[in-house]
Coordinates of C-alpha atoms in Angstrom, one line a residue:
X17 CA 17.8 0.2 12.4
X18 CA 20.8 -2.0 13.1
X19 CA 20.0 -5.9 14.4
X20 CA 22.6 -8.4 15.1
X21 CA 22.7 -11.4 12.7
X22 CA 21.9 -14.5 13.9
X23 CA 24.0 -18.1 13.3
X24 CA 22.7 -20.6 11.1
X25 CA 22.7 -23.9 11.6
X26 CA 26.0 -26.1 9.3
X27 CA 23.4 -27.6 7.0
X28 CA 21.6 -24.3 6.1
X29 CA 23.9 -23.7 3.5
X30 CA 24.9 -26.9 1.4
X31 CA 27.7 -25.7 -1.5
X32 CA 26.3 -25.6 -5.3
X33 CA 23.2 -24.2 -4.0
X34 CA 21.0 -22.5 -6.4
X35 CA 19.2 -18.9 -6.1
X36 CA 16.5 -16.8 -7.4
X37 CA 16.6 -13.3 -6.7
X38 CA 13.9 -10.8 -5.7
X39 CA 13.9 -7.3 -5.7
X40 CA 11.3 -4.4 -6.0
X41 CA 11.5 -1.2 -6.8
X42 CA 9.2 2.1 -6.6
X43 CA 9.7 5.1 -9.5
X44 CA 6.9 7.3 -7.7
X45 CA 10.4 8.6 -5.7
X46 CA 11.7 9.2 -9.1
X47 CA 14.4 6.0 -8.1
X48 CA 16.7 4.7 -10.9
X49 CA 15.2 0.8 -11.4
X50 CA 18.9 -0.1 -12.7
X51 CA 20.8 0.9 -9.9
X52 CA 18.3 0.0 -7.4
X53 CA 18.2 -4.2 -9.1
X54 CA 22.1 -3.4 -9.3
X55 CA 22.7 -2.7 -5.5
X56 CA 20.1 -4.8 -4.4
X57 CA 21.3 -7.1 -6.3
X58 CA 24.7 -7.0 -5.0
X59 CA 23.6 -7.1 -2.1
X60 CA 22.4 -10.4 -1.9
X61 CA 25.0 -11.6 -3.8
X62 CA 27.3 -11.1 -1.0
X63 CA 25.3 -12.9 1.1
X64 CA 24.9 -16.2 -1.2
X65 CA 28.3 -15.9 -3.0
X66 CA 30.8 -16.4 -0.3
X67 CA 28.9 -19.5 1.0
X68 CA 29.1 -21.0 -2.4
X69 CA 25.6 -20.3 -3.6
X70 CA 24.9 -18.9 -8.1
X71 CA 21.8 -16.9 -8.1
X72 CA 20.4 -18.2 -11.3
X73 CA 17.0 -16.5 -11.8
X74 CA 15.9 -12.9 -11.5
X75 CA 12.7 -11.9 -10.3
X76 CA 12.3 -7.9 -10.4
X77 CA 9.8 -5.8 -9.5
X78 CA 9.3 -2.1 -11.5
X79 CA 7.4 0.9 -10.0
X80 CA 5.0 -1.0 -7.6
X81 CA 4.6 -0.1 -4.2
X82 CA 5.7 -1.6 -1.3
X83 CA 1.8 -1.9 -0.1
X84 CA 0.8 -3.9 -3.0
X85 CA 0.7 -8.0 -1.6
X86 CA 3.0 -10.4 -3.3
X87 CA -0.5 -11.7 -5.0
X88 CA -0.4 -8.5 -7.4
X89 CA 3.0 -7.6 -8.0
X90 CA 3.7 -9.3 -11.6
X91 CA 7.2 -10.6 -10.8
X92 CA 6.3 -11.4 -7.5
X93 CA 3.3 -13.6 -8.2
X94 CA 5.2 -15.3 -10.2
X95 CA 8.0 -16.2 -8.1
X96 CA 5.0 -17.6 -5.7
X97 CA 3.8 -19.6 -9.0
X98 CA 7.7 -20.5 -9.6
X99 CA 7.6 -22.3 -6.1
X100 CA 4.9 -24.6 -6.8
X101 CA 6.6 -25.9 -9.2
X102 CA 8.9 -29.1 -8.0
X103 CA 11.1 -28.9 -11.6
X104 CA 12.2 -25.3 -11.0
X105 CA 15.9 -24.1 -11.6
X106 CA 16.2 -23.4 -8.5
X107 CA 16.7 -24.2 -4.5
X108 CA 16.3 -21.4 -2.6
X109 CA 15.7 -17.8 -2.5
X110 CA 17.2 -14.1 -1.3
X111 CA 16.1 -11.7 -1.0
X112 CA 18.4 -7.9 -0.9
X113 CA 16.6 -5.9 0.8
X114 CA 13.7 -6.7 3.0
X115 CA 12.7 -3.5 3.7
X116 CA 11.9 -3.1 -0.6
X117 CA 10.1 -7.0 0.3
X118 CA 8.2 -6.8 2.6
X119 CA 5.4 -4.2 3.9
X120 CA 3.5 -4.4 7.1
X121 CA 2.1 -8.1 7.8
X122 CA 3.2 -9.0 4.2
X123 CA 6.2 -11.2 5.4
X124 CA 3.6 -13.7 7.6
X125 CA 1.0 -14.3 4.7
X126 CA 4.0 -15.2 2.4
X127 CA 6.6 -17.3 4.5
X128 CA 4.4 -19.5 4.9
X129 CA 4.2 -20.5 1.5
X130 CA 8.2 -21.0 1.6
X131 CA 7.9 -23.4 4.3
X132 CA 5.2 -25.5 2.7
X133 CA 7.1 -25.9 -0.6
X134 CA 10.5 -26.2 1.5
X135 CA 11.7 -23.6 -0.3
X136 CA 14.1 -21.7 2.3
X137 CA 14.3 -17.5 2.0
X138 CA 17.6 -16.5 2.7
X139 CA 18.1 -12.4 3.7
X140 CA 21.3 -10.4 4.6
X141 CA 19.5 -9.6 7.8
X142 CA 20.2 -12.7 9.4
X143 CA 23.1 -13.9 7.4
X144 CA 21.6 -16.5 5.6
X145 CA 18.7 -18.4 5.5
X146 CA 15.5 -17.7 8.0
X147 CA 14.9 -20.4 10.1
X148 CA 10.9 -20.9 10.6
X149 CA 11.5 -22.4 14.3
X150 CA 13.7 -19.2 15.6
X151 CA 11.8 -17.0 16.9
X152 CA 14.2 -14.1 16.7
X153 CA 13.4 -15.0 12.7
X154 CA 10.5 -14.0 13.3
X155 CA 10.3 -11.0 15.4
X156 CA 13.0 -9.5 13.1
X157 CA 11.2 -10.1 9.8
X158 CA 8.1 -8.6 11.8
X159 CA 10.1 -5.3 12.7
X160 CA 11.1 -5.0 9.2
X161 CA 7.9 -5.1 8.1
X162 CA 6.3 -2.2 10.4
X163 CA 9.7 -0.2 9.8
X164 CA 9.2 -0.5 6.1
X165 CA 5.0 0.4 6.4
X166 CA 6.4 3.9 8.9
X167 CA 9.1 4.9 6.4
X168 CA 6.2 5.0 3.8
X169 CA 3.7 7.2 6.0
X170 CA 6.9 9.3 7.4
X171 CA 7.7 9.9 3.3
X172 CA 3.6 10.6 2.9
X173 CA 3.4 12.7 5.7
X174 CA 6.6 15.3 5.0
X175 CA 5.7 15.6 0.7
X176 CA 2.2 16.6 1.5
X177 CA 3.5 19.4 4.8
X178 CA 6.1 20.3 2.2
X179 CA 3.7 20.8 -0.6
X180 CA 1.2 22.7 1.6
X181 CA 4.1 24.8 3.1
X182 CA 5.0 25.5 -0.3
X183 CA 1.4 26.0 -2.2
X184 CA 0.7 28.9 0.9
X185 CA 3.7 30.7 1.2
X186 CA 5.1 31.2 -2.4
X187 CA 2.1 29.9 -4.2
X188 CA 4.3 27.8 -6.6
X189 CA 2.3 25.7 -9.2
X190 CA 3.0 22.0 -8.4
X191 CA 2.8 20.3 -11.7
X192 CA 0.1 18.8 -13.5
X193 CA -2.3 19.8 -16.3
X194 CA -3.1 23.9 -16.4
X195 CA -6.5 24.4 -15.6
X196 CA -8.2 25.2 -19.2
X197 CA -8.1 29.0 -20.1
X198 CA -4.3 29.1 -18.6
X199 CA -1.2 28.2 -20.3
X200 CA 2.2 27.2 -19.0
X201 CA 5.2 29.9 -19.1
X202 CA 8.7 29.4 -17.6
X203 CA 9.0 31.4 -14.1
X204 CA 12.5 30.3 -13.6
X205 CA 15.8 28.0 -12.1
X206 CA 14.5 25.9 -9.2
X207 CA 14.8 27.0 -6.1
X208 CA 16.9 24.0 -5.6
X209 CA 20.4 24.2 -6.4
X210 CA 20.6 20.8 -7.0
X211 CA 18.0 20.4 -9.2
X212 CA 18.8 23.5 -10.6
X213 CA 22.1 22.7 -11.7
X214 CA 20.0 19.9 -13.7
X215 CA 18.5 22.2 -15.5
X216 CA 14.9 22.5 -14.1
X217 CA 12.3 25.0 -14.2
X218 CA 10.1 26.1 -12.5
X219 CA 6.8 26.8 -14.3
X220 CA 3.9 29.1 -13.7
X221 CA 0.1 29.6 -15.3
X222 CA -0.6 33.0 -17.5
X223 CA -3.9 33.1 -19.0
X224 CA -4.8 31.7 -23.1
X225 CA -5.3 34.6 -25.4
X226 CA -8.5 33.1 -26.5
X227 CA -9.2 30.1 -23.7
X228 CA -9.4 32.6 -21.1
X229 CA -12.5 34.2 -22.7
X230 CA -14.5 31.3 -23.2
X231 CA -13.8 30.8 -18.9
X232 CA -15.1 34.3 -18.6
X233 CA -18.0 33.6 -21.0
X234 CA -19.2 30.6 -19.0
X235 CA -18.9 32.6 -16.0
X236 CA -20.8 35.4 -17.4
X237 CA -24.0 32.9 -18.5
X238 CA -23.8 31.0 -15.8
X239 CA -24.0 33.5 -12.9
X240 CA -26.7 34.6 -15.3
X241 CA -28.7 31.7 -15.0
X242 CA -27.8 29.2 -17.6
X243 CA -27.4 26.2 -17.1
X244 CA -24.8 23.5 -18.1
X245 CA -26.0 21.4 -20.5
X246 CA -26.9 24.8 -21.9
X247 CA -24.2 26.9 -22.1
X248 CA -22.3 23.1 -23.3
X249 CA -24.8 23.5 -25.8
X250 CA -23.9 26.7 -27.0
X251 CA -20.4 26.4 -26.7
X252 CA -20.5 22.8 -29.0
X253 CA -22.8 24.7 -31.6
X254 CA -20.3 27.4 -31.8
X255 CA -17.4 25.1 -32.6
X256 CA -15.3 26.2 -29.0
X257 CA -12.7 23.7 -29.0
X258 CA -13.5 21.6 -25.4
X259 CA -10.8 21.2 -23.1
X260 CA -9.8 17.9 -23.9
X261 CA -9.6 19.0 -27.7
X262 CA -7.8 22.3 -26.8
X263 CA -5.0 20.5 -25.4
X264 CA -4.6 17.4 -27.2
X265 CA -1.2 16.5 -26.0
X266 CA -2.1 16.2 -22.8
X267 CA -5.7 14.3 -23.1
X268 CA -4.7 11.5 -25.6
X269 CA -6.7 9.3 -23.0
X270 CA -9.8 11.8 -23.7
X271 CA -12.2 12.1 -26.2
X272 CA -11.9 15.2 -27.6
X273 CA -15.1 15.7 -29.3
X274 CA -17.7 18.2 -27.9
X275 CA -18.6 19.7 -24.2
X276 CA -20.0 18.4 -21.7
X277 CA -22.0 18.6 -18.4
X278 CA -19.0 18.1 -16.5
X279 CA -16.4 20.2 -18.3
X280 CA -18.9 23.2 -17.2
X281 CA -18.8 22.3 -14.1
X282 CA -15.4 21.9 -13.1
X283 CA -14.8 24.7 -14.3
X284 CA -17.1 27.1 -12.4
X285 CA -15.9 24.8 -9.1
X286 CA -12.2 25.6 -9.6
X287 CA -10.8 27.6 -7.8
X288 CA -7.6 28.5 -9.1
X289 CA -9.5 31.1 -11.6
X290 CA -9.8 33.6 -8.9
X291 CA -5.2 33.7 -9.3
X292 CA -5.2 32.0 -6.5
X293 CA -3.0 28.2 -5.9
X294 CA -4.9 25.7 -4.5
X295 CA -4.1 22.6 -3.0
X296 CA -5.3 19.4 -1.3
X297 CA -8.5 19.3 -3.1
X298 CA -8.7 15.6 -3.4
X299 CA -6.7 12.6 -1.8
X300 CA -6.0 9.2 -1.6
X301 CA -7.7 6.8 0.5
X302 CA -6.4 3.2 1.2
X303 CA -9.4 1.3 1.0
X304 CA -9.2 -2.7 1.2
X305 CA -9.6 -4.9 -2.1
X306 CA -12.0 -7.2 -1.1
X307 CA -13.3 -7.5 2.8
X308 CA -13.8 -10.5 2.8
X309 CA -10.4 -11.2 1.7
X310 CA -7.5 -8.8 3.9
X311 CA -4.5 -10.8 2.6
X312 CA -5.5 -8.7 -1.0
X313 CA -4.5 -6.0 0.4
X314 CA -5.6 -1.9 -0.8
X315 CA -6.5 -0.1 -3.5
X316 CA -5.9 3.9 -3.8
X317 CA -9.3 5.8 -4.0
X318 CA -9.4 9.4 -5.2
X319 CA -11.7 11.2 -3.5
X320 CA -12.8 15.0 -2.7
X321 CA -11.9 16.6 0.8
X322 CA -14.4 19.5 2.3
X323 CA -13.4 22.5 1.2
X324 CA -12.8 24.0 5.2
X325 CA -9.5 21.4 3.8
X326 CA -8.2 22.9 1.1
X327 CA -4.9 24.8 1.0
X328 CA -5.3 28.4 -0.2
X329 CA -2.0 30.7 -1.5
X330 CA -2.0 33.3 1.2
X331 CA -1.3 36.0 -2.2
X332 CA -2.2 35.7 -5.4
X333 CA 0.0 33.3 -7.5
X334 CA -1.2 34.2 -11.1
X335 CA -3.5 36.2 -13.2
X336 CA -7.2 35.6 -11.8
X337 CA -9.7 35.7 -15.1
X338 CA -12.8 35.9 -12.7
X339 CA -13.6 38.1 -9.1
X340 CA -13.3 36.2 -5.7
X341 CA -16.8 37.5 -5.3
X342 CA -18.6 36.6 -8.9
X343 CA -16.9 33.4 -8.2
X344 CA -18.5 33.1 -4.7
X345 CA -21.9 33.8 -6.6
X346 CA -21.4 31.3 -9.1
X347 CA -20.8 28.7 -5.5
X348 CA -24.2 30.0 -4.2
X349 CA -26.0 29.2 -7.3
X350 CA -24.8 26.0 -7.6
X351 CA -25.4 25.4 -3.8
X352 CA -29.3 26.8 -4.2
X353 CA -30.3 24.6 -7.3
X354 CA -32.0 21.7 -6.8
X355 CA -33.4 22.5 -3.4
X356 CA -36.4 24.9 -3.4
X357 CA -39.8 24.3 -3.3
X358 CA -40.8 21.6 -5.8
X359 CA -45.1 22.3 -7.2
X360 CA -44.3 18.3 -8.8
X361 CA -47.1 15.3 -7.4
X362 CA -45.2 12.5 -6.2
X363 CA -46.3 9.2 -8.2
X364 CA -48.8 6.5 -6.0
X365 CA -46.8 4.1 -7.2
X366 CA -43.5 3.3 -9.5
X367 CA -44.1 3.6 -13.1
X368 CA -43.1 -0.2 -14.3
X369 CA -40.9 -0.7 -17.6
X370 CA -40.7 -4.0 -18.1
X371 CA -37.8 -3.5 -20.5
X372 CA -35.8 -1.4 -18.0
X373 CA -31.7 -1.6 -19.1
X374 CA -32.4 -4.2 -21.8
X375 CA -32.9 -1.6 -24.5
X376 CA -30.3 0.3 -26.6
X377 CA -30.9 2.4 -29.4
X378 CA -29.2 1.3 -32.5
X379 CA -28.0 4.5 -33.7
X380 CA -26.4 4.9 -31.1
X381 CA -25.5 1.5 -28.9
X382 CA -26.8 3.7 -25.9
X383 CA -29.5 2.1 -23.5
X384 CA -32.6 3.6 -24.0
X385 CA -34.4 5.6 -21.4
X386 CA -37.5 4.6 -20.0
X387 CA -40.3 7.8 -20.3
X388 CA -44.2 7.6 -19.8
X389 CA -46.5 9.2 -21.8
X390 CA -50.1 9.4 -21.6
X391 CA -50.3 6.6 -19.2
X392 CA -48.0 4.3 -21.8
X393 CA -44.7 3.5 -21.2
X394 CA -42.2 4.7 -24.0
X395 CA -38.0 3.8 -24.3
X396 CA -36.3 7.1 -25.6
X397 CA -32.9 7.8 -26.7
X398 CA -32.5 11.7 -26.8
X399 CA -28.9 12.8 -28.9
X400 CA -28.5 16.7 -29.3
X401 CA -27.7 17.4 -33.4
X402 CA -24.5 19.5 -31.6
X403 CA -22.9 15.8 -30.3
X404 CA -24.0 14.4 -32.9
X405 CA -22.7 16.4 -35.4
X406 CA -19.3 16.1 -33.4
X407 CA -18.8 12.6 -32.8
X408 CA -20.1 12.2 -36.8
X409 CA -22.7 10.2 -35.8
X410 CA -26.0 10.2 -38.0
X411 CA -28.8 10.0 -35.3
X412 CA -32.3 11.8 -34.9
X413 CA -32.4 14.5 -31.8
X414 CA -34.8 12.0 -30.2
X415 CA -35.6 8.2 -31.2
X416 CA -39.1 6.6 -29.7
X417 CA -40.5 3.2 -29.1
X418 CA -43.7 2.5 -27.6
X419 CA -43.6 -0.6 -25.2
X420 CA -46.9 -2.5 -26.0
X421 CA -45.9 -2.9 -29.8
X422 CA -43.3 -5.0 -28.9
X423 CA -43.8 -6.1 -25.4
X424 CA -46.5 -9.3 -27.1
X425 CA -43.8 -10.4 -30.3
X426 CA -40.8 -10.5 -27.3
X427 CA -42.6 -12.8 -25.6
X428 CA -44.3 -15.1 -28.2
X429 CA -40.3 -15.1 -29.9
X430 CA -38.8 -16.2 -26.2
X431 CA -41.1 -18.8 -25.9
X432 CA -41.2 -20.8 -29.3
X433 CA -37.3 -20.3 -28.8
X434 CA -37.5 -22.7 -25.8
X435 CA -40.3 -25.1 -26.4
X436 CA -39.4 -28.6 -26.5
X437 CA -39.9 -28.6 -30.0
X438 CA -36.9 -26.2 -31.0
X439 CA -34.7 -28.2 -28.0
X440 CA -32.7 -30.5 -30.2
X441 CA -31.7 -27.8 -32.8
X442 CA -31.5 -25.1 -30.2
X443 CA -28.3 -27.4 -28.6
X444 CA -26.9 -28.0 -32.2
X445 CA -26.9 -24.6 -32.3
X446 CA -24.9 -23.4 -29.2
X447 CA -22.9 -26.5 -30.0
X448 CA -21.9 -25.3 -33.5
X449 CA -20.8 -21.4 -31.6
X450 CA -18.8 -22.8 -29.0
X451 CA -17.0 -24.5 -31.3
X452 CA -16.5 -21.6 -33.7
X453 CA -16.1 -18.8 -30.2
X454 CA -14.4 -21.7 -27.8
X455 CA -15.6 -20.6 -23.7
X456 CA -17.9 -17.7 -23.8
X457 CA -17.0 -17.2 -20.4
X458 CA -13.4 -17.0 -21.1
X459 CA -14.0 -15.4 -24.6
X460 CA -15.5 -12.6 -22.6
X461 CA -12.7 -12.5 -19.5
X462 CA -10.6 -11.7 -22.1
X463 CA -11.9 -9.2 -23.8
X464 CA -12.0 -7.4 -20.8
X465 CA -7.8 -8.1 -20.0
X466 CA -6.7 -6.5 -24.0
X467 CA -9.5 -3.8 -22.6
X468 CA -7.6 -3.0 -19.6
X469 CA -4.2 -3.8 -21.4
X470 CA -5.6 -0.9 -24.1
X471 CA -6.2 1.6 -21.7
X472 CA -3.1 1.1 -19.8
X473 CA -1.1 1.7 -23.3
X474 CA -3.1 5.1 -23.4
X475 CA -2.9 6.0 -19.4
X476 CA 1.3 5.4 -20.2
X477 CA 0.7 7.6 -23.5
X478 CA -0.7 9.9 -21.7
X479 CA 1.8 10.3 -18.7
X480 CA 4.7 10.7 -21.5
X481 CA 2.7 13.7 -22.8
X482 CA 3.2 15.2 -19.6
X483 CA -0.1 14.5 -17.7
X484 CA -0.6 15.0 -14.2
X485 CA 1.7 12.1 -12.5
X486 CA -0.6 11.2 -9.5
X487 CA -3.9 11.2 -11.4
X488 CA -2.4 8.6 -14.2
X489 CA -0.8 6.8 -11.7
X490 CA -3.8 5.9 -9.5
X491 CA -5.3 5.2 -13.1
X492 CA -2.9 2.9 -13.6
X493 CA -3.0 1.0 -10.5
X494 CA -6.6 0.6 -10.2
X495 CA -6.7 -0.4 -13.9
X496 CA -3.7 -2.7 -13.5
X497 CA -5.9 -4.3 -10.2
X498 CA -8.5 -5.1 -12.6
X499 CA -6.7 -6.9 -14.8
X500 CA -4.9 -9.1 -12.3
X501 CA -8.6 -9.5 -11.0
X502 CA -10.2 -10.5 -14.3
X503 CA -6.9 -13.0 -15.2
X504 CA -7.4 -14.9 -12.0
X505 CA -10.9 -15.7 -13.1
X506 CA -9.9 -16.2 -16.5
X507 CA -6.9 -19.1 -15.0
X508 CA -9.4 -20.2 -12.6
X509 CA -11.7 -21.4 -15.7
X510 CA -10.6 -24.8 -16.7
X511 CA -9.3 -25.4 -20.2
X512 CA -11.3 -28.3 -21.1
X513 CA -14.5 -26.9 -20.0
X514 CA -17.7 -28.3 -22.0
X515 CA -20.9 -28.6 -21.4
X516 CA -22.7 -32.0 -22.5
X517 CA -26.0 -32.4 -24.7
X518 CA -27.6 -33.4 -21.7
X519 CA -26.7 -30.1 -20.3
X520 CA -27.6 -28.3 -22.1
X521 CA -30.9 -29.6 -22.3
X522 CA -31.5 -29.0 -18.9
X523 CA -30.3 -26.0 -18.7
X524 CA -32.5 -24.7 -22.0
X525 CA -35.6 -26.3 -19.9
X526 CA -35.0 -24.6 -17.2
X527 CA -34.8 -21.3 -19.5
X528 CA -38.0 -22.4 -21.0
X529 CA -39.9 -22.3 -17.9
X530 CA -38.9 -19.2 -17.2
X531 CA -39.9 -18.1 -20.4
X532 CA -43.0 -18.9 -19.7
X533 CA -42.8 -17.5 -16.3
X534 CA -42.5 -14.2 -18.6
X535 CA -45.7 -14.0 -20.7
X536 CA -47.8 -14.4 -17.4
X537 CA -46.4 -12.5 -15.4
X538 CA -47.5 -8.8 -13.9
X539 CA -45.6 -5.9 -15.4
X540 CA -43.7 -4.6 -12.3
X541 CA -42.2 -8.7 -12.4
X542 CA -41.6 -8.9 -15.8
X543 CA -37.8 -6.6 -15.8
X544 CA -36.5 -8.5 -12.9
X545 CA -37.4 -11.8 -15.3
X546 CA -36.1 -10.8 -18.1
X547 CA -32.5 -9.8 -16.5
X548 CA -32.8 -13.2 -15.5
X549 CA -33.3 -14.8 -18.9
X550 CA -30.4 -12.2 -20.2
X551 CA -32.3 -10.4 -22.4
X552 CA -30.5 -7.5 -24.4
X553 CA -32.9 -5.7 -27.6
X554 CA -31.4 -3.2 -30.3
X555 CA -34.2 -1.4 -31.5
X556 CA -33.4 0.0 -35.4
X557 CA -35.6 2.7 -36.1
X558 CA -34.9 3.1 -40.2
X559 CA -35.3 -0.8 -40.5
X560 CA -38.3 -0.3 -37.8
X561 CA -36.8 -3.8 -36.5
X562 CA -36.2 -4.7 -33.0
X563 CA -33.0 -7.6 -32.3
X564 CA -33.2 -9.2 -29.3
X565 CA -30.9 -11.6 -28.2
X566 CA -30.6 -14.2 -24.9
X567 CA -27.1 -14.7 -22.7
X568 CA -26.8 -16.8 -20.5
X569 CA -23.5 -18.3 -19.0
X570 CA -23.2 -21.3 -20.9
X571 CA -26.1 -21.1 -24.4
X572 CA -27.4 -18.2 -25.8
X573 CA -30.2 -17.5 -28.3
X574 CA -30.3 -15.1 -31.1
X575 CA -33.6 -14.2 -33.2
X576 CA -35.5 -11.1 -35.2
X577 CA -38.7 -9.6 -33.4
X578 CA -40.2 -7.6 -36.3
X579 CA -42.4 -4.4 -35.5
X580 CA -44.7 -2.1 -37.3
X581 CA -45.9 1.3 -37.0

């Protein structure tokens, strides 16, 4: 669609105007970022150079979908921050291609910032700067946002329709990680002549000489009545490599130890073991990142489709490992489990666990689970020996702790720790800790940001190793959104945020009142009060010791609670 350029006022292009260029490219459709930047920059220069302008700064987002709002694009958000700086080194902003910059209603949400900071926005489609008072300019930019959204939707429809047709009629392998039990072999040149000329080849699935037998064994055992956990334990005990360990190059982002119940379940429910190619088992839904702030845009969520929406190949595409009849028997067995009549009597009341979610195992650092024995509350950590061996962890099969053994000592410690006589000592400890570690909230956020960056590096390594690009891209997008949210929360914390001694005394006084309330609370209410206190405990069976810690927003208290057998 070509729209006429709108005339500008003579004052719109003063001599020597300095410009910041903004562009964006998404590599989802195999675009070349360097080439895309070059032609967008060339188009922007062709607009400003004849009018005496000069591009002095560049903001170019790579591998960012147009559907992502400006606030969540790294370079676009950096440009917005630069607008706020009165000492910025540019006078105006030029966009080489509005289709790449704005999507849907992004223009109407972004342009008010340019207008507020009095920074002109130039686009080739209007022949210069956008006039805020010109309704035609506003209409043109709105139309381009709609066209950009429509173009993206049309591409999605074409790609999905083509993949469905290729799956149904040809049974072609469409990429991604091969299922456990199969490996990839060459299947000849690509049917597209241009891609074939570039050396691209088709691939197909063939049974792995060893792991295909494991898949057949798993189906036979499950149909015979064994459960996921039982099968997983035996496979780990016999030293059979798990799916992650069998293909470590494609699974660098996974823990490649032992078999899990979920790995067995994935095998049992995968219809590709019948020899048919299956596509569209999952879909990508775009959901609002924050329902209270629509301007933040959407995030992509992978969700399972109903079985009647799956696309099956009309003919067998590769050698089957199980028959269709056995596969259907496995699905029927899976669907029937857990839905039969029960002989368990319902509990009259919910069994209370005072330390629900607060108590951790000192061996593996996992939360201990509540367990009711002989009308008493216990906490246990169950860790099969096979998993301990695979994870190189020394861990008893079962770790038990009776609630009654420690609850009185914990309550007494809480009351003592926040007693008025210890207020000054606690303030000194908190102040010393704050001087060593800085703002605890900021420290926690920095650790979470670092964890996100570590996950991103792992995902990119998995992508380079040949992992499923669609799946990894979804993980990367989710992690980048989480990192952006954490960075926003971190930036919102004032650098000089501090709490006075009077404020600490007031906070500790309130905490002491809560600690006293715990002692006299009903057992059903203790768990909520412990949670409000931020109580976290770690049980070390080998030392017969429970380490207790209270973590509040601005302070904490540490201590050890001894226990005896």
